[in-house]
Tab-separated table of C-alpha atoms (C1' of nucleotides) in Angstrom:
chain	number	residue	atom	x	y	z
A	1	MET	CA	0.000	0.000	0.000
A	2	THR	CA	2.008	2.922	1.311
A	3	ASP	CA	5.702	2.966	0.625
A	4	GLU	CA	7.792	2.619	3.730
A	5	PRO	CA	11.211	3.702	2.519
A	6	GLU	CA	12.565	2.419	5.873
A	7	GLY	CA	15.611	3.857	7.566
A	8	LEU	CA	15.948	5.983	10.634
A	9	ARG	CA	15.543	9.190	8.695
A	10	ALA	CA	12.168	8.265	7.219
A	11	LEU	CA	10.955	7.108	10.615
A	12	LYS	CA	11.779	10.422	12.240
A	13	LYS	CA	10.055	12.260	9.429
A	14	GLN	CA	6.844	10.351	10.000
A	15	ARG	CA	7.046	11.013	13.736
A	16	THR	CA	7.690	14.706	13.252
A	17	ARG	CA	4.848	15.017	10.805
A	18	GLN	CA	2.479	13.254	13.157
A	19	ALA	CA	3.628	15.358	16.103
A	20	ILE	CA	3.100	18.602	14.217
A	21	ALA	CA	-0.366	17.651	13.027
A	22	ASP	CA	-1.448	16.374	16.440
A	23	THR	CA	-0.184	19.486	18.166
A	24	ALA	CA	-1.897	21.712	15.640
A	25	ILE	CA	-5.260	19.978	15.770
A	26	GLY	CA	-5.131	19.905	19.554
A	27	LEU	CA	-4.596	23.645	19.682
A	28	PHE	CA	-7.232	24.295	17.026
A	29	LEU	CA	-9.824	22.259	18.906
A	30	ARG	CA	-8.999	24.057	22.127
A	31	ASN	CA	-8.795	27.641	20.881
A	32	GLY	CA	-10.257	27.777	17.375
A	33	PHE	CA	-8.510	27.745	14.023
A	34	ASP	CA	-8.177	31.499	13.641
A	35	ARG	CA	-6.915	32.091	17.153
A	36	VAL	CA	-3.882	29.857	16.860
A	37	SER	CA	-0.908	31.060	14.851
A	38	VAL	CA	1.438	28.726	13.020
A	39	ALA	CA	4.238	30.209	15.100
A	40	GLU	CA	2.509	28.931	18.245
A	41	ILE	CA	2.048	25.520	16.674
A	42	ALA	CA	5.666	25.335	15.626
A	43	ALA	CA	6.789	26.314	19.111
A	44	ALA	CA	4.451	23.807	20.782
A	45	ALA	CA	5.630	21.067	18.443
A	46	GLU	CA	9.246	22.064	19.129
A	47	VAL	CA	9.988	22.752	15.511
A	48	SER	CA	10.853	25.882	13.563
A	49	LYS	CA	8.281	27.598	11.366
A	50	PRO	CA	10.010	26.786	8.052
A	51	THR	CA	10.176	23.138	9.093
A	52	LEU	CA	6.464	23.140	9.778
A	53	PHE	CA	5.845	24.409	6.261
A	54	ARG	CA	8.135	21.746	4.838
A	55	TYR	CA	5.680	19.181	6.159
A	56	PHE	CA	2.436	20.988	5.387
A	57	PRO	CA	2.076	23.486	2.578
A	58	THR	CA	-0.584	25.572	4.306
A	59	LYS	CA	-2.138	26.045	7.712
A	60	GLU	CA	-5.331	24.444	6.421
A	61	GLU	CA	-3.527	21.267	5.381
A	62	LEU	CA	-2.633	20.709	9.009
A	63	VAL	CA	-6.281	19.838	9.489
A	64	LEU	CA	-7.463	18.645	6.117
A	65	HIS	CA	-4.730	16.117	5.321
A	66	ARG	CA	-6.641	13.711	7.532
A	67	MET	CA	-9.400	13.668	4.968
A	68	ALA	CA	-7.082	13.188	2.009
A	69	ASP	CA	-6.817	9.449	2.592
A	70	HIS	CA	-10.331	8.905	1.362
A	71	LEU	CA	-9.766	10.900	-1.780
A	72	GLY	CA	-10.704	8.999	-4.911
A	73	GLU	CA	-12.575	6.390	-2.926
A	74	ALA	CA	-15.679	6.688	-5.083
A	75	ALA	CA	-13.632	6.219	-8.229
A	76	ARG	CA	-12.043	3.094	-6.780
A	77	VAL	CA	-15.400	1.667	-5.780
A	78	VAL	CA	-16.644	2.039	-9.335
A	79	ARG	CA	-13.523	0.503	-10.835
A	80	GLU	CA	-13.408	-2.476	-8.493
A	81	ARG	CA	-17.104	-3.242	-8.417
A	82	PRO	CA	-18.120	-6.874	-8.982
A	83	ALA	CA	-19.413	-7.686	-12.436
A	84	PRO	CA	-23.177	-7.592	-12.008
A	85	LEU	CA	-23.344	-4.229	-10.252
A	86	THR	CA	-23.972	-0.913	-11.980
A	87	PRO	CA	-21.740	1.969	-10.859
A	88	LEU	CA	-24.536	3.594	-8.886
A	89	ALA	CA	-25.457	0.301	-7.232
A	90	ALA	CA	-21.846	-0.226	-6.201
A	91	LEU	CA	-21.609	3.297	-4.845
A	92	GLU	CA	-24.829	2.854	-2.910
A	93	ARG	CA	-23.730	-0.437	-1.401
A	94	HIS	CA	-20.371	0.968	-0.430
A	95	GLN	CA	-21.974	3.998	1.149
A	96	LEU	CA	-24.318	1.820	3.201
A	97	GLU	CA	-21.386	-0.264	4.355
A	98	ARG	CA	-19.514	2.839	5.444
A	99	LEU	CA	-22.597	4.012	7.301
A	100	ALA	CA	-22.897	0.673	9.093
A	101	ALA	CA	-19.246	0.930	10.122
A	102	HIS	CA	-19.870	4.462	11.398
A	103	ASP	CA	-17.025	5.626	9.224
A	104	PRO	CA	-16.171	9.294	9.859
A	105	VAL	CA	-16.291	10.018	6.122
A	106	THR	CA	-20.043	9.536	6.236
A	107	GLY	CA	-20.386	12.093	8.994
A	108	LEU	CA	-22.007	9.394	11.087
A	109	CYS	CA	-19.493	8.851	13.858
A	110	GLU	CA	-20.313	9.465	17.471
A	111	GLU	CA	-16.706	9.613	18.712
A	112	PRO	CA	-16.472	12.967	20.499
A	113	GLU	CA	-13.079	13.778	18.986
A	114	VAL	CA	-14.405	13.090	15.515
A	115	LEU	CA	-17.474	15.210	16.118
A	116	ALA	CA	-15.334	18.053	17.368
A	117	PHE	CA	-13.011	17.669	14.415
A	118	MET	CA	-15.868	17.921	11.959
A	119	ARG	CA	-17.251	20.909	13.784
A	120	LEU	CA	-13.858	22.526	13.402
A	121	VAL	CA	-13.906	21.951	9.668
A	122	TYR	CA	-17.521	22.934	9.071
A	123	ASP	CA	-17.442	25.987	11.319
A	124	THR	CA	-14.214	27.437	9.981
A	125	PRO	CA	-14.843	29.122	6.625
A	126	SER	CA	-11.306	28.823	5.356
A	127	LEU	CA	-11.343	25.106	6.155
A	128	SER	CA	-14.678	24.231	4.592
A	129	SER	CA	-13.709	26.339	1.617
A	130	HIS	CA	-10.494	24.376	1.157
A	131	LEU	CA	-12.446	21.174	1.638
A	132	LEU	CA	-14.324	21.949	-1.550
A	133	ASP	CA	-11.059	21.822	-3.459
A	134	TYR	CA	-10.522	18.282	-2.289
A	135	ILE	CA	-14.009	17.388	-3.385
A	136	GLY	CA	-13.228	18.775	-6.814
A	137	HIS	CA	-10.485	16.206	-7.232
A	138	ASP	CA	-12.839	13.509	-6.067
A	139	ILE	CA	-15.262	14.541	-8.769
A	140	ASP	CA	-12.564	14.423	-11.418
A	141	ALA	CA	-11.554	10.921	-10.388
A	142	LEU	CA	-15.106	9.628	-10.285
A	143	ALA	CA	-15.911	11.166	-13.647
A	144	ALA	CA	-12.962	9.346	-15.164
A	145	ALA	CA	-13.978	6.053	-13.585
A	146	LEU	CA	-17.544	6.423	-14.797
A	147	ALA	CA	-16.456	7.273	-18.318
A	148	GLU	CA	-14.317	4.156	-18.236
A	149	ALA	CA	-17.168	2.025	-16.973
A	150	LEU	CA	-19.602	3.217	-19.636
A	151	PRO	CA	-17.591	3.693	-22.811
A	152	GLY	CA	-20.674	4.499	-24.820
A	153	ALA	CA	-21.884	7.307	-22.593
A	154	GLY	CA	-19.785	10.092	-24.077
A	155	ALA	CA	-17.861	12.524	-21.923
A	156	LEU	CA	-20.605	14.764	-20.607
A	157	ALA	CA	-22.956	12.416	-18.786
A	158	PRO	CA	-20.256	10.760	-16.629
A	159	ARG	CA	-18.961	14.139	-15.597
A	160	LEU	CA	-22.445	15.370	-14.692
A	161	VAL	CA	-23.292	12.213	-12.798
A	162	ALA	CA	-20.013	12.512	-10.895
A	163	VAL	CA	-20.812	16.096	-9.955
A	164	GLN	CA	-24.232	15.043	-8.788
A	165	PHE	CA	-23.138	12.021	-6.808
A	166	ILE	CA	-20.232	13.639	-4.994
A	167	GLY	CA	-22.280	16.730	-4.279
A	168	VAL	CA	-25.085	14.660	-2.841
A	169	ARG	CA	-22.745	12.473	-0.809
A	170	GLN	CA	-21.130	15.521	0.721
A	171	GLU	CA	-24.487	17.030	1.530
A	172	LEU	CA	-25.644	13.854	3.263
A	173	ALA	CA	-22.436	13.644	5.289
A	174	ARG	CA	-22.925	17.167	6.522
A	175	LEU	CA	-26.493	16.344	7.451
A	176	ASN	CA	-25.428	13.250	9.385
A	177	TRP	CA	-22.882	15.201	11.335
A	178	GLN	CA	-25.337	17.995	12.082
A	179	ARG	CA	-27.776	15.560	13.603
A	180	LEU	CA	-25.219	13.814	15.789
A	181	ASP	CA	-23.752	17.132	16.848
A	182	GLY	CA	-27.255	18.306	17.687
A	183	GLY	CA	-27.760	15.412	20.080
A	184	THR	CA	-29.649	12.866	17.983
A	185	PRO	CA	-28.833	9.349	19.224
A	186	VAL	CA	-26.604	7.354	16.897
A	187	GLU	CA	-29.050	4.548	16.197
A	188	GLN	CA	-31.729	6.973	15.125
A	189	ALA	CA	-29.266	9.022	13.084
A	190	HIS	CA	-28.092	5.822	11.427
A	191	ARG	CA	-31.627	4.805	10.456
A	192	LEU	CA	-32.266	8.247	8.997
A	193	ALA	CA	-28.943	8.218	7.171
A	194	VAL	CA	-29.681	4.852	5.575
A	195	ALA	CA	-33.116	5.963	4.463
A	196	GLU	CA	-31.740	9.194	3.037
A	197	THR	CA	-28.929	7.448	1.216
A	198	VAL	CA	-31.387	5.083	-0.421
A	199	GLU	CA	-33.645	7.982	-1.295
A	200	ALA	CA	-30.789	10.027	-2.699
A	201	VAL	CA	-29.575	7.202	-4.918
A	202	ALA	CA	-33.145	6.579	-6.043
A	203	LEU	CA	-33.342	10.244	-6.969
A	204	LEU	CA	-30.109	10.081	-8.918
A	205	ARG	CA	-31.241	6.915	-10.643
A	206	GLY	CA	-34.835	7.819	-11.381
A	207	GLY	CA	-34.549	11.572	-11.723
A	208	ALA	CA	-36.361	14.492	-10.186
A	209	GLY	CA	-39.017	14.709	-12.876
A	210	GLY	CA	-41.316	12.176	-11.309
A	211	ARG	CA	-41.345	14.123	-8.067
A	212	GLY	CA	-42.737	17.322	-9.436
A	213	PHE	CA	-39.462	19.125	-10.014
B	1	MET	CA	-33.682	47.859	-7.837
B	2	THR	CA	-30.466	49.071	-6.236
B	3	ASP	CA	-30.643	51.784	-3.638
B	4	GLU	CA	-29.130	55.034	-4.756
B	5	PRO	CA	-28.694	56.942	-1.523
B	6	GLU	CA	-27.869	60.014	-3.682
B	7	GLY	CA	-25.587	62.789	-2.568
B	8	LEU	CA	-22.115	63.719	-3.646
B	9	ARG	CA	-20.536	61.421	-1.095
B	10	ALA	CA	-22.293	58.306	-2.317
B	11	LEU	CA	-21.414	59.185	-5.886
B	12	LYS	CA	-17.740	59.456	-5.120
B	13	LYS	CA	-17.869	56.180	-3.281
B	14	GLN	CA	-19.269	54.413	-6.308
B	15	ARG	CA	-16.637	56.001	-8.524
B	16	THR	CA	-13.804	55.073	-6.182
B	17	ARG	CA	-15.059	51.531	-5.926
B	18	GLN	CA	-15.291	51.226	-9.673
B	19	ALA	CA	-11.860	52.761	-10.176
B	20	ILE	CA	-10.254	50.375	-7.707
B	21	ALA	CA	-11.865	47.301	-9.240
B	22	ASP	CA	-11.054	48.369	-12.803
B	23	THR	CA	-7.455	49.119	-11.923
B	24	ALA	CA	-7.103	45.813	-10.134
B	25	ILE	CA	-8.627	43.688	-12.878
B	26	GLY	CA	-6.575	45.495	-15.490
B	27	LEU	CA	-3.384	44.709	-13.616
B	28	PHE	CA	-4.445	41.134	-12.954
B	29	LEU	CA	-5.191	40.531	-16.626
B	30	ARG	CA	-1.877	42.026	-17.614
B	31	ASN	CA	0.411	40.391	-15.049
B	32	GLY	CA	-1.504	37.584	-13.369
B	33	PHE	CA	-3.331	37.551	-10.049
B	34	ASP	CA	-0.434	36.348	-7.949
B	35	ARG	CA	2.064	38.747	-9.413
B	36	VAL	CA	0.193	41.890	-8.511
B	37	SER	CA	0.205	43.038	-4.892
B	38	VAL	CA	-2.628	44.984	-3.330
B	39	ALA	CA	-0.118	47.706	-2.556
B	40	GLU	CA	0.487	48.123	-6.286
B	41	ILE	CA	-3.217	48.211	-6.952
B	42	ALA	CA	-3.796	50.806	-4.287
B	43	ALA	CA	-0.988	52.947	-5.642
B	44	ALA	CA	-2.217	52.631	-9.221
B	45	ALA	CA	-5.751	53.515	-8.139
B	46	GLU	CA	-4.387	56.463	-6.150
B	47	VAL	CA	-5.801	55.226	-2.907
B	48	SER	CA	-4.268	54.004	0.342
B	49	LYS	CA	-4.178	50.313	1.189
B	50	PRO	CA	-6.621	50.540	4.114
B	51	THR	CA	-9.055	52.384	1.877
B	52	LEU	CA	-8.846	49.633	-0.695
B	53	PHE	CA	-9.790	47.127	1.986
B	54	ARG	CA	-12.670	49.314	3.092
B	55	TYR	CA	-14.174	48.740	-0.337
B	56	PHE	CA	-13.255	45.093	-0.836
B	57	PRO	CA	-12.771	42.663	2.032
B	58	THR	CA	-10.199	40.513	0.234
B	59	LYS	CA	-7.973	40.582	-2.812
B	60	GLU	CA	-10.176	37.920	-4.402
B	61	GLU	CA	-13.296	40.055	-4.067
B	62	LEU	CA	-11.688	42.609	-6.345
B	63	VAL	CA	-12.311	40.108	-9.113
B	64	LEU	CA	-15.249	38.044	-7.960
B	65	HIS	CA	-17.654	40.810	-6.980
B	66	ARG	CA	-18.495	41.056	-10.667
B	67	MET	CA	-20.083	37.650	-10.459
B	68	ALA	CA	-22.031	38.423	-7.306
B	69	ASP	CA	-24.798	40.178	-9.217
B	70	HIS	CA	-26.090	36.896	-10.562
B	71	LEU	CA	-26.180	35.302	-7.157
B	72	GLY	CA	-29.537	33.772	-6.347
B	73	GLU	CA	-30.678	34.023	-9.945
B	74	ALA	CA	-31.764	30.383	-10.054
B	75	ALA	CA	-33.834	30.843	-6.915
B	76	ARG	CA	-35.525	33.886	-8.423
B	77	VAL	CA	-36.304	32.039	-11.635
B	78	VAL	CA	-38.036	29.303	-9.687
B	79	ARG	CA	-40.017	31.748	-7.560
B	80	GLU	CA	-41.135	33.919	-10.460
B	81	ARG	CA	-41.896	31.148	-12.924
B	82	PRO	CA	-45.260	31.297	-14.720
B	83	ALA	CA	-47.944	28.968	-13.411
B	84	PRO	CA	-47.773	26.010	-15.791
B	85	LEU	CA	-44.014	25.509	-15.598
B	86	THR	CA	-42.274	23.084	-13.288
B	87	PRO	CA	-39.163	24.429	-11.523
B	88	LEU	CA	-36.829	22.440	-13.753
B	89	ALA	CA	-38.655	23.551	-16.882
B	90	ALA	CA	-38.371	27.165	-15.814
B	91	LEU	CA	-34.678	26.764	-15.065
B	92	GLU	CA	-34.099	25.114	-18.414
B	93	ARG	CA	-35.940	27.823	-20.323
B	94	HIS	CA	-34.084	30.550	-18.494
B	95	GLN	CA	-30.771	28.883	-19.142
B	96	LEU	CA	-31.504	28.600	-22.851
B	97	GLU	CA	-32.470	32.270	-22.952
B	98	ARG	CA	-29.219	33.238	-21.270
B	99	LEU	CA	-27.342	31.109	-23.785
B	100	ALA	CA	-29.101	32.807	-26.685
B	101	ALA	CA	-28.143	36.179	-25.233
B	102	HIS	CA	-24.547	35.022	-24.911
B	103	ASP	CA	-24.683	36.005	-21.279
B	104	PRO	CA	-21.272	35.736	-19.619
B	105	VAL	CA	-22.766	33.733	-16.753
B	106	THR	CA	-23.263	30.844	-19.153
B	107	GLY	CA	-19.625	30.894	-20.133
B	108	LEU	CA	-20.745	31.418	-23.693
B	109	CYS	CA	-19.533	34.908	-24.453
B	110	GLU	CA	-17.039	35.623	-27.183
B	111	GLU	CA	-16.070	39.110	-25.956
B	112	PRO	CA	-12.290	38.943	-25.603
B	113	GLU	CA	-12.314	40.786	-22.271
B	114	VAL	CA	-14.893	38.388	-20.894
B	115	LEU	CA	-12.935	35.392	-22.096
B	116	ALA	CA	-9.781	36.741	-20.511
B	117	PHE	CA	-11.655	37.480	-17.319
B	118	MET	CA	-12.957	33.939	-17.082
B	119	ARG	CA	-9.517	32.582	-17.802
B	120	LEU	CA	-8.228	34.664	-14.930
B	121	VAL	CA	-10.809	33.145	-12.597
B	122	TYR	CA	-10.493	29.566	-13.776
B	123	ASP	CA	-6.713	29.552	-13.960
B	124	THR	CA	-6.111	31.127	-10.565
B	125	PRO	CA	-6.624	28.538	-7.826
B	126	SER	CA	-7.432	30.991	-5.083
B	127	LEU	CA	-10.059	32.609	-7.311
B	128	SER	CA	-11.815	29.459	-8.473
B	129	SER	CA	-11.697	28.208	-4.920
B	130	HIS	CA	-13.419	31.342	-3.667
B	131	LEU	CA	-15.902	31.059	-6.506
B	132	LEU	CA	-17.131	27.816	-4.992
B	133	ASP	CA	-18.143	29.725	-1.879
B	134	TYR	CA	-20.407	31.903	-3.976
B	135	ILE	CA	-21.915	28.839	-5.556
B	136	GLY	CA	-22.639	27.496	-2.105
B	137	HIS	CA	-24.883	30.451	-1.419
B	138	ASP	CA	-26.571	29.944	-4.757
B	139	ILE	CA	-27.346	26.374	-3.756
B	140	ASP	CA	-28.806	27.483	-0.444
B	141	ALA	CA	-31.064	29.978	-2.155
B	142	LEU	CA	-32.255	27.532	-4.803
B	143	ALA	CA	-32.883	24.837	-2.207
B	144	ALA	CA	-35.116	27.239	-0.306
B	145	ALA	CA	-36.993	28.233	-3.447
B	146	LEU	CA	-37.520	24.615	-4.448
B	147	ALA	CA	-38.744	23.658	-0.988
B	148	GLU	CA	-41.191	26.535	-1.242
B	149	ALA	CA	-42.351	25.469	-4.679
B	150	LEU	CA	-42.977	21.852	-3.648
B	151	PRO	CA	-44.268	21.947	-0.087
B	152	GLY	CA	-44.884	18.223	-0.051
B	153	ALA	CA	-41.363	17.235	-1.042
B	154	GLY	CA	-39.809	17.365	2.404
B	155	ALA	CA	-36.500	19.084	3.074
B	156	LEU	CA	-34.026	16.621	1.614
B	157	ALA	CA	-35.049	16.301	-2.024
B	158	PRO	CA	-35.084	20.067	-2.755
B	159	ARG	CA	-31.650	20.431	-1.251
B	160	LEU	CA	-30.273	17.545	-3.288
B	161	VAL	CA	-31.862	18.767	-6.493
B	162	ALA	CA	-30.408	22.218	-5.843
B	163	VAL	CA	-26.946	20.743	-5.358
B	164	GLN	CA	-27.322	18.795	-8.558
B	165	PHE	CA	-28.658	21.627	-10.674
B	166	ILE	CA	-26.173	24.272	-9.595
B	167	GLY	CA	-23.311	21.824	-9.873
B	168	VAL	CA	-24.337	20.866	-13.366
B	169	ARG	CA	-24.912	24.462	-14.428
B	170	GLN	CA	-21.451	25.412	-13.253
B	171	GLU	CA	-19.894	22.482	-15.026
B	172	LEU	CA	-21.586	23.393	-18.290
B	173	ALA	CA	-20.496	27.014	-18.002
B	174	ARG	CA	-16.907	25.947	-17.568
B	175	LEU	CA	-17.225	23.694	-20.596
B	176	ASN	CA	-18.648	26.502	-22.712
B	177	TRP	CA	-15.833	28.801	-21.786
B	178	GLN	CA	-13.211	26.145	-22.444
B	179	ARG	CA	-14.492	25.645	-25.944
B	180	LEU	CA	-14.589	29.329	-26.825
B	181	ASP	CA	-11.190	29.857	-25.268
B	182	GLY	CA	-9.881	26.940	-27.285
B	183	GLY	CA	-10.972	28.582	-30.509
B	184	THR	CA	-14.322	26.968	-31.255
B	185	PRO	CA	-16.500	29.398	-33.235
B	186	VAL	CA	-19.373	30.888	-31.249
B	187	GLU	CA	-22.188	29.518	-33.372
B	188	GLN	CA	-20.902	26.002	-33.056
B	189	ALA	CA	-20.254	26.428	-29.343
B	190	HIS	CA	-23.768	27.756	-28.951
B	191	ARG	CA	-25.317	24.768	-30.695
B	192	LEU	CA	-23.322	22.397	-28.502
B	193	ALA	CA	-24.222	24.336	-25.381
B	194	VAL	CA	-27.924	24.180	-26.185
B	195	ALA	CA	-27.775	20.462	-26.829
B	196	GLU	CA	-25.858	19.865	-23.637
B	197	THR	CA	-28.182	21.977	-21.559
B	198	VAL	CA	-31.165	20.029	-22.841
B	199	GLU	CA	-29.360	16.774	-22.209
B	200	ALA	CA	-28.327	17.808	-18.726
B	201	VAL	CA	-31.858	18.785	-17.756
B	202	ALA	CA	-33.162	15.552	-19.240
B	203	LEU	CA	-30.642	13.726	-17.086
B	204	LEU	CA	-31.749	15.578	-13.983
B	205	ARG	CA	-35.376	14.955	-14.807
B	206	GLY	CA	-35.207	11.347	-15.924
B	207	GLY	CA	-32.285	10.136	-13.845
B	208	ALA	CA	-29.086	8.324	-14.648
B	209	GLY	CA	-30.534	4.847	-14.144
B	210	GLY	CA	-31.840	4.494	-17.673
B	211	ARG	CA	-28.414	5.259	-19.076
B	212	GLY	CA	-26.602	2.386	-17.470
B	213	PHE	CA	-25.288	4.235	-14.409
C	1	DG	C1'	-20.578	79.380	7.978
C	2	DA	C1'	-20.162	76.058	11.909
C	3	DA	C1'	-21.002	71.564	14.004
C	4	DG	C1'	-21.295	66.749	13.244
C	5	DA	C1'	-20.560	62.584	10.547
C	6	DA	C1'	-18.226	59.927	7.259
C	7	DA	C1'	-14.234	58.843	4.419
C	8	DT	C1'	-9.410	58.981	3.855
C	9	DG	C1'	-4.348	58.696	4.721
C	10	DC	C1'	-0.523	57.470	7.522
C	11	DA	C1'	2.208	54.551	10.250
C	12	DA	C1'	2.770	50.625	12.525
C	13	DC	C1'	1.273	46.190	13.385
C	14	DT	C1'	-0.082	40.740	13.062
C	15	DG	C1'	0.243	36.551	10.768
C	16	DA	C1'	0.979	33.304	6.716
C	17	DG	C1'	4.297	31.768	3.831
C	18	DT	C1'	9.197	31.926	1.567
C	19	DA	C1'	14.373	32.345	0.633
C	20	DA	C1'	19.319	31.962	1.853
C	21	DC	C1'	22.555	30.014	4.178
C	22	DA	C1'	24.778	27.691	7.800
C	23	DA	C1'	24.668	23.827	11.144
C	24	DA	C1'	23.539	19.196	12.311
C	25	DA	C1'	22.090	14.565	11.611
C	26	DG	C1'	21.651	10.295	8.866
C	27	DT	C1'	23.668	7.327	5.150
C	28	DA	C1'	27.164	5.238	2.504
C	29	DT	C1'	32.020	3.980	1.444
C	30	DC	C1'	36.467	2.593	2.239
D	1	DG	C1'	35.441	3.477	12.645
D	2	DA	C1'	36.628	7.690	10.193
D	3	DT	C1'	35.311	10.185	5.871
D	4	DA	C1'	32.591	12.081	2.185
D	5	DC	C1'	27.850	12.834	0.697
D	6	DT	C1'	23.034	13.859	1.132
D	7	DT	C1'	19.016	15.235	3.608
D	8	DT	C1'	16.871	17.738	7.240
D	9	DT	C1'	16.805	21.419	10.304
D	10	DG	C1'	17.223	26.159	12.536
D	11	DT	C1'	18.090	31.145	12.135
D	12	DT	C1'	17.336	35.316	10.192
D	13	DA	C1'	15.174	38.152	7.378
D	14	DC	C1'	12.059	38.948	4.010
D	15	DT	C1'	7.212	39.651	1.097
D	16	DC	C1'	2.579	40.267	1.130
D	17	DA	C1'	-2.469	40.231	2.820
D	18	DG	C1'	-5.179	42.293	5.971
D	19	DT	C1'	-5.959	45.264	10.445
D	20	DT	C1'	-5.767	49.017	13.915
D	21	DG	C1'	-5.504	53.694	15.935
D	22	DC	C1'	-5.420	58.182	15.173
D	23	DA	C1'	-5.127	62.504	12.904
D	24	DT	C1'	-6.911	64.878	8.790
D	25	DT	C1'	-9.728	65.947	5.195
D	26	DT	C1'	-14.278	66.038	2.924
D	27	DC	C1'	-19.068	66.035	2.695
D	28	DT	C1'	-23.658	66.940	4.960
D	29	DT	C1'	-26.796	69.562	7.775
D	30	DC	C1'	-28.584	73.139	10.284
DNA sequence: GAAGAAATGCAACTGAGTAACAAAAGTATC
DNA sequence: GATACTTTTGTTACTCAGTTGCATTTCTTC
């Protein structure tokens, strides 16, 4: 999976990177993103400011890199789907599985640290703004995978479907988090999330026309 | 429409604002967004730096405020649609009208300054990133209008349809611009844009299921 | 025309991000 | 195990976006 170039040097790099990110997120959660300076973070992590920026290109990346792992997940799901499944069916199944596992990417995770982390991202404009950039790459990847899966569909439809699916997925994740953060019990939130996911995919599959739109 | 609080003071304010924005965009088009500092802009516009920031909250706004006029247009179209039209039908008709008028918002405008302006926005990461924030507000407004138009639809479906429509509209606009910027003649680009708009709305209305997704 | 309000300029500041260069630490070679 | 080489780090100083406080000018109002 991930290259482990081994050696003492690489090990220390990983540790430093982890230490910086942990320190930063800890401070952000305690005091708010805008009220912590990178200089403070660097000092708390016992590292100089230039070093900090050698590990993370921007202040926002200190937070958002944790979400980068799941980038391109939708595209992978489409590519690796078993033969009988349509792309949308595979995406739906995968999404339901992630919901059942209470995976943070779905927004449905009751862990207090995760909830606080998501609140940090959603409540900080510069973070949620940057998050949209990530999502853009996700759309690109999914569009490519869809075009590959349906060679006869042209270039436009896959792109549009990718925009729609990723947009909807993101919207549902935000909704899931909002409910949990608002105090809704997990089991209830999970039932709602499942129902909404099924409804959303049905909407994507069957269109909005039949519903009066 | 727009308040005109009259008076010599208000007039000068409008003029100053216009002068600052024009100066800034001129410099950006000439040298690139990242290679012009706000200090330069302020100097060229014969204004101090704090004054510049009293008119525009960020460097990006100097460019993007020109797109703010059309914010909430989709929501308005839905609210003011004539009785027999469904929301999607009204949005489609309006979009086709804007295309016929070669309205810059559609991306289909051959004016060299407009083309260059859009290139500036699309090719500058911090600008296209900020543009997404605008679009977010557009989605919110359309979601509200759709929920109003279909009281029985619940809260979820209107939101999802809004996400889908605005996302798709944006994608098509980018495509239109790319073609014109790449040298495609306007008439041809217009025909393609019309066809794609119709196809996109058909996709939204009828769903992706029937197309193998 | 004078009093009050609003807009501007000036100077100095904070905070993100970068560049140059020197010091230190890890790796490889004999 | 010392030596030469490469990578990582710290220090200092810088650029640039955006802000603040205060004095000054400019418009409005009476």
